[in-house]
Amino acid sequence: MALDPETFDALIDTVRRFVAERLRPLEERVAEEDEVPAEIVAEMRAMGLFGLSIPEAHGGLGLTMSEEARVALEFGRTTPAFRSVFGTNVGIGSQGLVMAGTDEQKAEWLPGIASGAVITSFCLTEPGAGSDGASVQSRAVRDGDIYRLSGTKRFITNADKASLFTVMARTGGEGAGGVSAFLVPADLPGVGVGKPERKMGQQGAHVCDVGFDETPVPAANRLGEEGEGFKIAMRVLDRGRLHIAAVCVGVAERLIADSVAYAAERRQFGKALAEFQLIQAMIADSKTEAMAARALVIEAARLKDEGRPITLEAAAAKYFASEMVGRVADHAVQIFGGAGYIADYGIERLYRDVRLFRIYEGTSQIQQLVIARETIKRGG
Ligand SMILES: Cc1cc2nc3c(=O)[nH]c(=O)nc-3n(C[C@H](O)[C@H](O)[C@H](O)COP(=O)(O)OP(=O)(O)OC[C@H]3O[C@@H](n4cnc5c(N)ncnc54)[C@H](O)[C@@H]3O)c2cc1C
C-alpha cells in the first residue's frame, strides 16, 4: 500500500537532507577507509531505511515500487556504497522471503531485516556460474529434516556483515528446474566468509566469497518448493534491476549538476566553459539521456505497482540507465578536464563507481538477451 502523499514527501525530504548534509561530506573518508561509519549505519536504522520494501505488518515501511524507486534515486546523489549498506535488505537479500516465504519464515526473519538488526545477502553467483545462474553447482542434499549444503558463492554483497543468506543450490538435476532457494543463517556450522575483495570502485560496499561445507540447513528454511529457486531468484532480480536503474538516474543527475556548476565557474578563453557550445552539447546529451532513463524507471515501477509482469521493462530500464550513467560520467570527466581525472574533485571516483552497474544483477549483454526474448515472446 502506498504511503499517504504527505508522509511520503516528508520521507523524501528527510532522505534528501540526510544525503546532502550527512553522507556527501563523508564520501572521501568512506572511499579511503573502505567502510561506512557505524554512526551512519545507526542513523540509517533509525530512519527505517532497511525496511523500505518490507511489508508494514512485519515492521517495514511497505513502500510501493514507485516510492522505493524515488528513495533509491535520492541515494544515487552520493557514493553508491551508502545505498549498499541497506540495499541487500531492501532488495535481493529480502525479496525472495517476501515473495515466496511462509508465514512462519516471514514472522521469524522480516522484523529483524526491516529494523536492520539482521543483514541479508543474496547468494546466486559461483566461481563457475555467473551470467548462467541456472548452472549453479552448490548442492543441497536432503537428509531427514535437514539439507546438507555444500558449495562456494562468489562476489556476495554484504556477506561479511550478513547474518542471513538466501542461497540458490541444486537439489535436482541440471538446469534451472533443479535449483532450490534456502534461508541460511550465517551462524550454522560449515559457513565460512572470505575477506572483502579489493575493487575498482564503490569502496565501503564489500563483496566476499561465501563457502558452505556440509552445512545443515533445516528443511523448514527452504523458500518455495524444491526446484522453484531459480524462478524465485529471477523474480527478485526483476525488482532489483529496477531499483539499480533508479540509482543510476540519481548518480547521473548528481554528475550533471556537478558538471553544470563547474562549467559555470571555470573560465577559459575569457568565457565560462558553459558558454561553449561543444560543452553545452555534452550537457544536453547527458540531460536528455538521464530524463529518458528516469521515464523508463517511473513507467516500469508503475506497471509493477499495478501487478503487471515487468521482466522486459526492468531489464530495459537497467540496461539503458546503467549504460547511460556510464556515458554521463564520461562526459562529466571531460567537462572537468584535468580536474576530472584528479581524485580531489570526486568525479573520477563516481566514474569508477558507476562501472559496476553494467555488470551486477545481470550484465548489459544479459539484459539485451532478456529484452529480446521477452519482446519476441510478446510478438513485438
Ligand atoms: C561488486 C559486485 C557485487 C556483486 N554482488 C553479488 C551478490 O550480492 N550476489 C550474487 O549472487 N552475485 C553478485 N555479483 C555477481 C554478479 O552478478 C556477476 O559478476 C555478473 O552476473 C556477471 O557474472 P560473471 O562475473 O561470472 O561474468 P560472466 O558470466 O563470466 O560474463 C563475462 C562476460 O561475458 C558476457 N556473457 C556471458 N554470457 C553471455 C551470453 N550468453 N551472451 C553474450 N555475452 C555473454 C557477459 O555479459 C560479460 O561481458 C556481484 C558482482 C560484483 C562485481
Tab-separated table of C-alpha atoms and ligand atoms in Angstrom:
chain	number	residue	atom	x	y	z
A	1	MET	CA	0.000	0.000	0.000
A	2	ALA	CA	1.251	3.464	-0.835
A	3	LEU	CA	2.079	5.904	1.958
A	4	ASP	CA	-0.130	8.956	2.120
A	5	PRO	CA	1.445	11.724	0.000
A	6	GLU	CA	2.363	13.931	2.973
A	7	THR	CA	4.160	11.120	4.804
A	8	PHE	CA	5.970	10.138	1.624
A	9	ASP	CA	7.038	13.728	0.878
A	10	ALA	CA	8.355	14.000	4.438
A	11	LEU	CA	10.350	10.778	3.936
A	12	ILE	CA	11.858	12.047	0.662
A	13	ASP	CA	12.674	15.368	2.300
A	14	THR	CA	14.424	13.605	5.198
A	15	VAL	CA	16.364	11.349	2.809
A	16	ARG	CA	17.390	14.327	0.657
A	17	ARG	CA	18.710	16.206	3.693
A	18	PHE	CA	20.455	13.100	5.049
A	19	VAL	CA	22.208	12.565	1.696
A	20	ALA	CA	23.209	16.227	1.330
A	21	GLU	CA	24.191	17.016	4.909
A	22	ARG	CA	25.395	13.714	6.387
A	23	LEU	CA	26.566	11.489	3.523
A	24	ARG	CA	28.116	13.768	0.912
A	25	PRO	CA	30.653	15.257	3.359
A	26	LEU	CA	31.799	11.694	4.172
A	27	GLU	CA	32.325	10.471	0.581
A	28	GLU	CA	36.119	10.770	0.563
A	29	ARG	CA	36.510	9.254	4.021
A	30	VAL	CA	34.388	6.232	3.077
A	31	ALA	CA	36.387	5.747	-0.140
A	32	GLU	CA	39.684	5.904	1.776
A	33	GLU	CA	38.655	3.721	4.712
A	34	ASP	CA	36.530	1.308	2.625
A	35	GLU	CA	33.959	1.387	5.426
A	36	VAL	CA	30.740	3.266	6.138
A	37	PRO	CA	30.993	4.728	9.694
A	38	ALA	CA	28.949	2.882	12.334
A	39	GLU	CA	27.106	6.069	13.358
A	40	ILE	CA	25.808	6.443	9.792
A	41	VAL	CA	24.564	2.847	9.779
A	42	ALA	CA	22.811	3.550	13.095
A	43	GLU	CA	21.153	6.665	11.613
A	44	MET	CA	20.004	4.610	8.616
A	45	ARG	CA	18.428	2.105	11.010
A	46	ALA	CA	16.652	4.877	12.886
A	47	MET	CA	15.278	6.241	9.585
A	48	GLY	CA	13.783	2.855	8.713
A	49	LEU	CA	15.849	2.503	5.528
A	50	PHE	CA	16.491	-1.221	5.992
A	51	GLY	CA	12.750	-1.847	5.852
A	52	LEU	CA	11.713	0.317	2.891
A	53	SER	CA	10.312	-2.639	0.945
A	54	ILE	CA	9.305	-4.870	3.862
A	55	PRO	CA	5.525	-5.026	4.477
A	56	GLU	CA	4.268	-2.877	7.341
A	57	ALA	CA	2.852	-5.979	9.034
A	58	HIS	CA	6.448	-7.145	9.507
A	59	GLY	CA	7.861	-3.836	10.736
A	60	GLY	CA	8.857	-2.209	7.431
A	61	LEU	CA	7.619	0.885	5.622
A	62	GLY	CA	5.962	-1.191	2.888
A	63	LEU	CA	6.758	1.262	0.104
A	64	THR	CA	5.395	0.663	-3.374
A	65	MET	CA	7.939	0.138	-6.164
A	66	SER	CA	7.352	3.692	-7.381
A	67	GLU	CA	8.065	5.040	-3.900
A	68	GLU	CA	11.114	2.810	-3.414
A	69	ALA	CA	12.498	3.963	-6.774
A	70	ARG	CA	12.206	7.608	-5.657
A	71	VAL	CA	14.192	6.835	-2.488
A	72	ALA	CA	16.819	4.867	-4.476
A	73	LEU	CA	17.149	7.808	-6.854
A	74	GLU	CA	17.864	10.183	-3.956
A	75	PHE	CA	20.575	7.815	-2.690
A	76	GLY	CA	22.134	7.937	-6.173
A	77	ARG	CA	23.171	11.506	-5.448
A	78	THR	CA	26.025	10.305	-3.269
A	79	THR	CA	28.584	7.490	-3.224
A	80	PRO	CA	26.602	4.363	-4.167
A	81	ALA	CA	28.294	2.452	-1.340
A	82	PHE	CA	25.992	4.178	1.165
A	83	ARG	CA	22.932	2.639	-0.501
A	84	SER	CA	24.569	-0.768	-0.412
A	85	VAL	CA	24.505	-0.704	3.395
A	86	PHE	CA	20.743	-1.321	3.301
A	87	GLY	CA	20.483	-2.320	-0.379
A	88	THR	CA	20.515	-6.081	0.132
A	89	ASN	CA	17.942	-5.861	2.965
A	90	VAL	CA	15.603	-3.843	0.753
A	91	GLY	CA	16.233	-5.838	-2.416
A	92	ILE	CA	17.950	-9.075	-3.334
A	93	GLY	CA	18.516	-10.229	0.265
A	94	SER	CA	14.913	-9.969	1.428
A	95	GLN	CA	12.582	-10.167	-1.540
A	96	GLY	CA	12.797	-13.936	-2.027
A	97	LEU	CA	11.430	-14.231	1.508
A	98	VAL	CA	8.784	-11.542	0.938
A	99	MET	CA	7.632	-13.176	-2.330
A	100	ALA	CA	7.898	-16.872	-1.523
A	101	GLY	CA	8.287	-17.222	2.250
A	102	THR	CA	5.794	-18.978	4.531
A	103	ASP	CA	4.059	-17.015	7.288
A	104	GLU	CA	6.419	-18.651	9.812
A	105	GLN	CA	9.546	-17.744	7.824
A	106	LYS	CA	8.350	-14.165	7.411
A	107	ALA	CA	7.478	-13.803	11.086
A	108	GLU	CA	10.877	-15.163	12.093
A	109	TRP	CA	13.076	-13.020	9.849
A	110	LEU	CA	11.348	-9.990	8.357
A	111	PRO	CA	11.113	-7.826	11.502
A	112	GLY	CA	14.902	-8.111	12.025
A	113	ILE	CA	15.556	-7.407	8.338
A	114	ALA	CA	13.248	-4.368	8.449
A	115	SER	CA	14.972	-2.911	11.509
A	116	GLY	CA	18.476	-3.641	10.201
A	117	ALA	CA	19.264	-5.918	13.159
A	118	VAL	CA	19.653	-8.699	10.565
A	119	ILE	CA	21.738	-8.019	7.432
A	120	THR	CA	20.918	-10.228	4.462
A	121	SER	CA	22.847	-11.292	1.363
A	122	PHE	CA	21.813	-12.983	-1.876
A	123	CYS	CA	23.970	-15.923	-2.956
A	124	LEU	CA	23.488	-16.888	-6.583
A	125	THR	CA	26.869	-16.321	-8.302
A	126	GLU	CA	29.564	-19.000	-8.092
A	127	PRO	CA	33.088	-19.295	-9.493
A	128	GLY	CA	31.672	-21.308	-12.413
A	129	ALA	CA	28.191	-19.757	-12.614
A	130	GLY	CA	27.885	-16.019	-13.330
A	131	SER	CA	25.640	-14.900	-16.164
A	132	ASP	CA	24.480	-18.506	-16.446
A	133	GLY	CA	22.941	-18.537	-12.961
A	134	ALA	CA	20.954	-21.687	-13.717
A	135	SER	CA	24.216	-23.657	-13.828
A	136	VAL	CA	24.984	-23.326	-10.088
A	137	GLN	CA	26.839	-26.322	-8.689
A	138	SER	CA	26.294	-25.736	-4.951
A	139	ARG	CA	24.371	-28.729	-3.721
A	140	ALA	CA	21.725	-29.229	-1.032
A	141	VAL	CA	21.138	-32.884	-0.267
A	142	ARG	CA	18.065	-33.845	1.758
A	143	ASP	CA	18.850	-35.788	4.945
A	144	GLY	CA	15.678	-36.198	7.052
A	145	ASP	CA	14.637	-32.815	8.447
A	146	ILE	CA	17.659	-31.007	7.041
A	147	TYR	CA	19.512	-30.392	3.798
A	148	ARG	CA	23.325	-30.661	3.775
A	149	LEU	CA	24.506	-27.635	1.793
A	150	SER	CA	27.955	-27.520	0.156
A	151	GLY	CA	29.482	-25.145	-2.370
A	152	THR	CA	31.131	-21.769	-2.931
A	153	LYS	CA	29.394	-18.489	-3.726
A	154	ARG	CA	31.335	-15.586	-5.249
A	155	PHE	CA	31.166	-11.754	-5.109
A	156	ILE	CA	28.424	-11.706	-2.457
A	157	THR	CA	27.487	-8.160	-1.408
A	158	ASN	CA	27.441	-7.505	2.360
A	159	ALA	CA	28.494	-11.127	3.089
A	160	ASP	CA	30.917	-10.012	5.810
A	161	LYS	CA	28.067	-8.316	7.711
A	162	ALA	CA	25.270	-10.748	6.898
A	163	SER	CA	23.560	-12.910	9.466
A	164	LEU	CA	21.206	-14.423	6.863
A	165	PHE	CA	21.926	-15.664	3.336
A	166	THR	CA	19.394	-16.506	0.618
A	167	VAL	CA	21.224	-19.321	-1.158
A	168	MET	CA	20.409	-20.889	-4.519
A	169	ALA	CA	21.595	-24.500	-4.599
A	170	ARG	CA	20.945	-27.575	-6.643
A	171	THR	CA	18.541	-30.142	-5.205
A	172	GLY	CA	17.717	-31.818	-8.513
A	173	GLY	CA	19.164	-32.364	-11.975
A	174	GLU	CA	20.896	-29.932	-14.314
A	175	GLY	CA	19.324	-26.631	-15.382
A	176	ALA	CA	17.009	-24.057	-13.823
A	177	GLY	CA	14.437	-26.631	-12.667
A	178	GLY	CA	16.989	-28.339	-10.408
A	179	VAL	CA	17.662	-25.246	-8.276
A	180	SER	CA	16.068	-24.511	-4.893
A	181	ALA	CA	16.346	-21.480	-2.602
A	182	PHE	CA	17.209	-21.605	1.110
A	183	LEU	CA	17.362	-19.218	4.029
A	184	VAL	CA	20.730	-19.946	5.625
A	185	PRO	CA	21.649	-18.308	8.950
A	186	ALA	CA	25.327	-17.330	8.959
A	187	ASP	CA	25.949	-18.996	12.327
A	188	LEU	CA	25.175	-22.519	11.102
A	189	PRO	CA	28.125	-24.954	11.152
A	190	GLY	CA	30.215	-25.077	7.975
A	191	VAL	CA	29.521	-21.489	6.850
A	192	GLY	CA	32.681	-19.528	6.013
A	193	VAL	CA	33.024	-15.977	4.692
A	194	GLY	CA	36.155	-14.800	2.850
A	195	LYS	CA	37.901	-11.444	3.098
A	196	PRO	CA	36.352	-8.467	1.271
A	197	GLU	CA	37.697	-8.230	-2.304
A	198	ARG	CA	39.644	-5.173	-3.479
A	199	LYS	CA	37.526	-3.471	-6.140
A	200	MET	CA	37.626	-0.815	-8.886
A	201	GLY	CA	35.107	1.403	-7.086
A	202	GLN	CA	32.221	1.606	-4.609
A	203	GLN	CA	34.645	1.386	-1.672
A	204	GLY	CA	32.673	0.960	1.538
A	205	ALA	CA	30.476	-1.742	-0.021
A	206	HIS	CA	32.020	-5.167	0.471
A	207	VAL	CA	31.820	-8.378	-1.551
A	208	CYS	CA	33.204	-11.711	-0.359
A	209	ASP	CA	33.190	-15.391	-1.176
A	210	VAL	CA	30.869	-17.482	0.980
A	211	GLY	CA	31.548	-21.194	1.469
A	212	PHE	CA	29.244	-23.909	2.758
A	213	ASP	CA	30.681	-27.213	3.910
A	214	GLU	CA	28.000	-29.794	4.698
A	215	THR	CA	26.013	-27.002	6.364
A	216	PRO	CA	22.891	-28.500	7.998
A	217	VAL	CA	20.037	-26.262	6.800
A	218	PRO	CA	16.619	-27.061	8.326
A	219	ALA	CA	14.207	-28.216	5.602
A	220	ALA	CA	11.787	-25.616	7.042
A	221	ASN	CA	14.192	-22.944	5.698
A	222	ARG	CA	13.539	-23.832	2.047
A	223	LEU	CA	11.829	-20.994	0.142
A	224	GLY	CA	9.014	-22.335	-2.009
A	225	GLU	CA	9.044	-25.866	-3.353
A	226	GLU	CA	12.072	-27.831	-4.484
A	227	GLY	CA	13.017	-26.673	-7.986
A	228	GLU	CA	11.490	-23.190	-7.610
A	229	GLY	CA	14.717	-21.476	-6.533
A	230	PHE	CA	15.811	-20.148	-9.889
A	231	LYS	CA	12.358	-18.754	-10.645
A	232	ILE	CA	12.356	-17.001	-7.267
A	233	ALA	CA	15.843	-15.591	-7.941
A	234	MET	CA	14.729	-14.198	-11.304
A	235	ARG	CA	11.662	-12.530	-9.814
A	236	VAL	CA	13.881	-10.997	-7.140
A	237	LEU	CA	16.224	-9.719	-9.846
A	238	ASP	CA	13.389	-8.133	-11.870
A	239	ARG	CA	12.716	-5.933	-8.896
A	240	GLY	CA	16.401	-5.416	-8.073
A	241	ARG	CA	17.160	-4.287	-11.622
A	242	LEU	CA	14.562	-1.569	-11.392
A	243	HIS	CA	15.997	-0.377	-8.087
A	244	ILE	CA	19.511	-0.253	-9.599
A	245	ALA	CA	18.190	1.663	-12.628
A	246	ALA	CA	16.760	4.275	-10.245
A	247	VAL	CA	20.134	4.601	-8.502
A	248	CYS	CA	21.782	5.116	-11.933
A	249	VAL	CA	19.395	8.001	-12.649
A	250	GLY	CA	20.289	9.583	-9.301
A	251	VAL	CA	24.035	9.348	-9.944
A	252	ALA	CA	23.563	10.788	-13.448
A	253	GLU	CA	21.587	13.729	-12.063
A	254	ARG	CA	24.325	14.351	-9.499
A	255	LEU	CA	27.038	14.236	-12.171
A	256	ILE	CA	25.086	16.638	-14.414
A	257	ALA	CA	24.594	19.089	-11.525
A	258	ASP	CA	28.318	18.939	-10.669
A	259	SER	CA	29.262	19.410	-14.345
A	260	VAL	CA	26.955	22.404	-14.776
A	261	ALA	CA	28.275	24.059	-11.596
A	262	TYR	CA	31.868	23.541	-12.719
A	263	ALA	CA	31.179	24.717	-16.275
A	264	ALA	CA	29.577	27.907	-14.952
A	265	GLU	CA	32.572	28.729	-12.762
A	266	ARG	CA	35.608	27.609	-14.767
A	267	ARG	CA	36.758	30.139	-17.375
A	268	GLN	CA	38.896	29.634	-20.491
A	269	PHE	CA	39.389	31.924	-23.497
A	270	GLY	CA	37.751	34.682	-21.411
A	271	LYS	CA	34.470	32.813	-21.055
A	272	ALA	CA	32.793	30.321	-18.729
A	273	LEU	CA	33.013	26.755	-20.072
A	274	ALA	CA	29.194	26.699	-20.053
A	275	GLU	CA	29.209	29.257	-22.863
A	276	PHE	CA	30.977	26.892	-25.279
A	277	GLN	CA	28.540	25.048	-27.482
A	278	LEU	CA	30.644	21.874	-27.518
A	279	ILE	CA	30.351	21.774	-23.710
A	280	GLN	CA	26.621	22.529	-23.999
A	281	ALA	CA	26.236	19.562	-26.361
A	282	MET	CA	27.629	17.217	-23.698
A	283	ILE	CA	25.321	18.734	-21.065
A	284	ALA	CA	22.338	18.390	-23.437
A	285	ASP	CA	23.106	14.756	-24.263
A	286	SER	CA	23.612	13.849	-20.601
A	287	LYS	CA	20.424	15.613	-19.534
A	288	THR	CA	18.312	14.037	-22.295
A	289	GLU	CA	19.569	10.557	-21.528
A	290	ALA	CA	19.041	10.963	-17.775
A	291	MET	CA	15.478	12.166	-18.407
A	292	ALA	CA	14.807	9.193	-20.696
A	293	ALA	CA	16.134	6.761	-18.068
A	294	ARG	CA	14.037	8.431	-15.360
A	295	ALA	CA	10.938	7.992	-17.536
A	296	LEU	CA	11.726	4.296	-18.084
A	297	VAL	CA	12.117	3.746	-14.333
A	298	ILE	CA	8.886	5.571	-13.455
A	299	GLU	CA	6.898	3.646	-16.083
A	300	ALA	CA	8.293	0.236	-15.112
A	301	ALA	CA	7.674	0.932	-11.408
A	302	ARG	CA	4.095	1.981	-12.178
A	303	LEU	CA	3.487	-1.284	-14.051
A	304	LYS	CA	4.954	-3.261	-11.156
A	305	ASP	CA	2.644	-1.477	-8.714
A	306	GLU	CA	-0.297	-2.448	-10.944
A	307	GLY	CA	0.752	-6.067	-10.569
A	308	ARG	CA	1.854	-6.397	-14.198
A	309	PRO	CA	4.885	-8.509	-15.220
A	310	ILE	CA	7.952	-6.285	-15.619
A	311	THR	CA	10.712	-8.636	-16.740
A	312	LEU	CA	11.130	-6.745	-20.029
A	313	GLU	CA	10.616	-3.280	-18.552
A	314	ALA	CA	13.027	-3.839	-15.631
A	315	ALA	CA	15.704	-5.229	-17.955
A	316	ALA	CA	15.241	-2.309	-20.365
A	317	ALA	CA	15.404	0.242	-17.537
A	318	LYS	CA	18.530	-1.366	-16.046
A	319	TYR	CA	20.206	-1.763	-19.446
A	320	PHE	CA	19.548	1.798	-20.567
A	321	ALA	CA	20.124	3.501	-17.202
A	322	SER	CA	23.392	1.692	-16.427
A	323	GLU	CA	24.822	2.356	-19.902
A	324	MET	CA	23.501	5.936	-19.730
A	325	VAL	CA	25.218	6.735	-16.431
A	326	GLY	CA	28.496	5.434	-17.882
A	327	ARG	CA	28.211	7.927	-20.743
A	328	VAL	CA	27.172	10.742	-18.374
A	329	ALA	CA	30.164	10.020	-16.107
A	330	ASP	CA	32.439	10.094	-19.137
A	331	HIS	CA	31.039	13.494	-20.177
A	332	ALA	CA	31.489	14.747	-16.621
A	333	VAL	CA	35.187	13.805	-16.623
A	334	GLN	CA	35.528	15.594	-19.994
A	335	ILE	CA	33.785	18.758	-18.803
A	336	PHE	CA	36.015	18.879	-15.726
A	337	GLY	CA	39.093	18.432	-17.948
A	338	GLY	CA	42.252	17.586	-15.975
A	339	ALA	CA	40.339	18.094	-12.734
A	340	GLY	CA	38.042	15.275	-13.809
A	341	TYR	CA	40.982	12.919	-13.586
A	342	ILE	CA	42.176	14.169	-10.175
A	343	ALA	CA	40.865	12.431	-7.063
A	344	ASP	CA	40.116	15.584	-5.009
A	345	TYR	CA	37.250	16.598	-7.318
A	346	GLY	CA	35.408	13.305	-6.785
A	347	ILE	CA	34.366	12.897	-10.433
A	348	GLU	CA	36.857	10.118	-11.191
A	349	ARG	CA	35.567	8.242	-8.148
A	350	LEU	CA	31.984	8.315	-9.422
A	351	TYR	CA	33.277	7.372	-12.891
A	352	ARG	CA	34.749	4.198	-11.357
A	353	ASP	CA	31.734	3.621	-9.085
A	354	VAL	CA	29.190	3.554	-11.922
A	355	ARG	CA	31.094	0.948	-13.944
A	356	LEU	CA	29.653	-1.763	-11.716
A	357	PHE	CA	26.055	-1.008	-12.710
A	358	ARG	CA	26.625	-2.556	-16.154
A	359	ILE	CA	27.841	-5.787	-14.565
A	360	TYR	CA	25.930	-6.878	-11.473
A	361	GLU	CA	22.289	-8.020	-11.249
A	362	GLY	CA	22.808	-9.168	-14.865
A	363	THR	CA	25.321	-7.686	-17.308
A	364	SER	CA	24.206	-5.438	-20.161
A	365	GLN	CA	24.510	-8.411	-22.514
A	366	ILE	CA	22.184	-10.470	-20.325
A	367	GLN	CA	19.680	-7.572	-20.228
A	368	GLN	CA	19.805	-7.470	-24.047
A	369	LEU	CA	19.049	-11.196	-24.197
A	370	VAL	CA	16.135	-10.802	-21.760
A	371	ILE	CA	14.717	-7.785	-23.632
A	372	ALA	CA	14.934	-9.593	-26.974
A	373	ARG	CA	13.443	-12.828	-25.564
A	374	GLU	CA	10.506	-11.011	-23.942
A	375	THR	CA	9.900	-8.786	-26.987
A	376	ILE	CA	9.806	-11.806	-29.299
A	377	LYS	CA	7.529	-13.641	-26.845
A	378	ARG	CA	5.129	-10.672	-26.878
A	379	GLY	CA	5.206	-10.612	-30.678
A	380	GLY	CA	6.943	-7.216	-30.708
B	1	LIG	C1	30.718	-5.723	-6.779
B	1	LIG	C2	29.894	-6.901	-7.148
B	1	LIG	C3	28.817	-7.259	-6.346
B	1	LIG	C4	28.069	-8.422	-6.621
B	1	LIG	N1	27.086	-8.821	-5.756
B	1	LIG	C5	26.501	-10.026	-5.957
B	1	LIG	C6	25.588	-10.557	-4.966
B	1	LIG	O1	25.301	-9.930	-3.941
B	1	LIG	N2	25.060	-11.788	-5.184
B	1	LIG	C7	25.345	-12.525	-6.305
B	1	LIG	O2	24.829	-13.637	-6.428
B	1	LIG	N3	26.206	-12.047	-7.249
B	1	LIG	C8	26.790	-10.832	-7.085
B	1	LIG	N4	27.678	-10.355	-8.025
B	1	LIG	C9	27.967	-11.156	-9.217
B	1	LIG	C10	27.440	-10.554	-10.496
B	1	LIG	O3	26.042	-10.631	-10.550
B	1	LIG	C11	28.149	-11.259	-11.673
B	1	LIG	O4	29.512	-10.826	-11.659
B	1	LIG	C12	27.508	-10.984	-13.002
B	1	LIG	O5	26.216	-11.556	-13.080
B	1	LIG	C13	28.342	-11.497	-14.189
B	1	LIG	O6	28.796	-12.802	-13.985
B	1	LIG	P1	30.355	-13.110	-14.161
B	1	LIG	O7	31.118	-12.107	-13.370
B	1	LIG	O8	30.581	-14.544	-13.867
B	1	LIG	O9	30.664	-12.829	-15.678
B	1	LIG	P2	30.479	-13.877	-16.894
B	1	LIG	O10	29.138	-14.504	-16.827
B	1	LIG	O11	31.683	-14.743	-16.970
B	1	LIG	O12	30.488	-12.871	-18.149
B	1	LIG	C14	31.686	-12.315	-18.703
B	1	LIG	C15	31.287	-11.539	-19.958
B	1	LIG	O13	30.635	-12.436	-20.898
B	1	LIG	C16	29.359	-11.921	-21.234
B	1	LIG	N5	28.421	-13.023	-21.458
B	1	LIG	C17	28.134	-14.086	-20.648
B	1	LIG	N6	27.193	-14.858	-21.190
B	1	LIG	C18	26.843	-14.276	-22.370
B	1	LIG	C19	25.909	-14.594	-23.404
B	1	LIG	N7	25.096	-15.656	-23.324
B	1	LIG	N8	25.846	-13.763	-24.481
B	1	LIG	C20	26.639	-12.685	-24.587
B	1	LIG	N9	27.547	-12.336	-23.639
B	1	LIG	C21	27.636	-13.117	-22.547
B	1	LIG	C22	28.951	-11.067	-20.044
B	1	LIG	O14	27.966	-10.117	-20.400
B	1	LIG	C23	30.276	-10.430	-19.670
B	1	LIG	O15	30.524	-9.344	-20.530
B	1	LIG	C24	28.397	-9.190	-7.774
B	1	LIG	C25	29.457	-8.800	-8.607
B	1	LIG	C26	30.204	-7.693	-8.285
B	1	LIG	C27	31.382	-7.343	-9.168
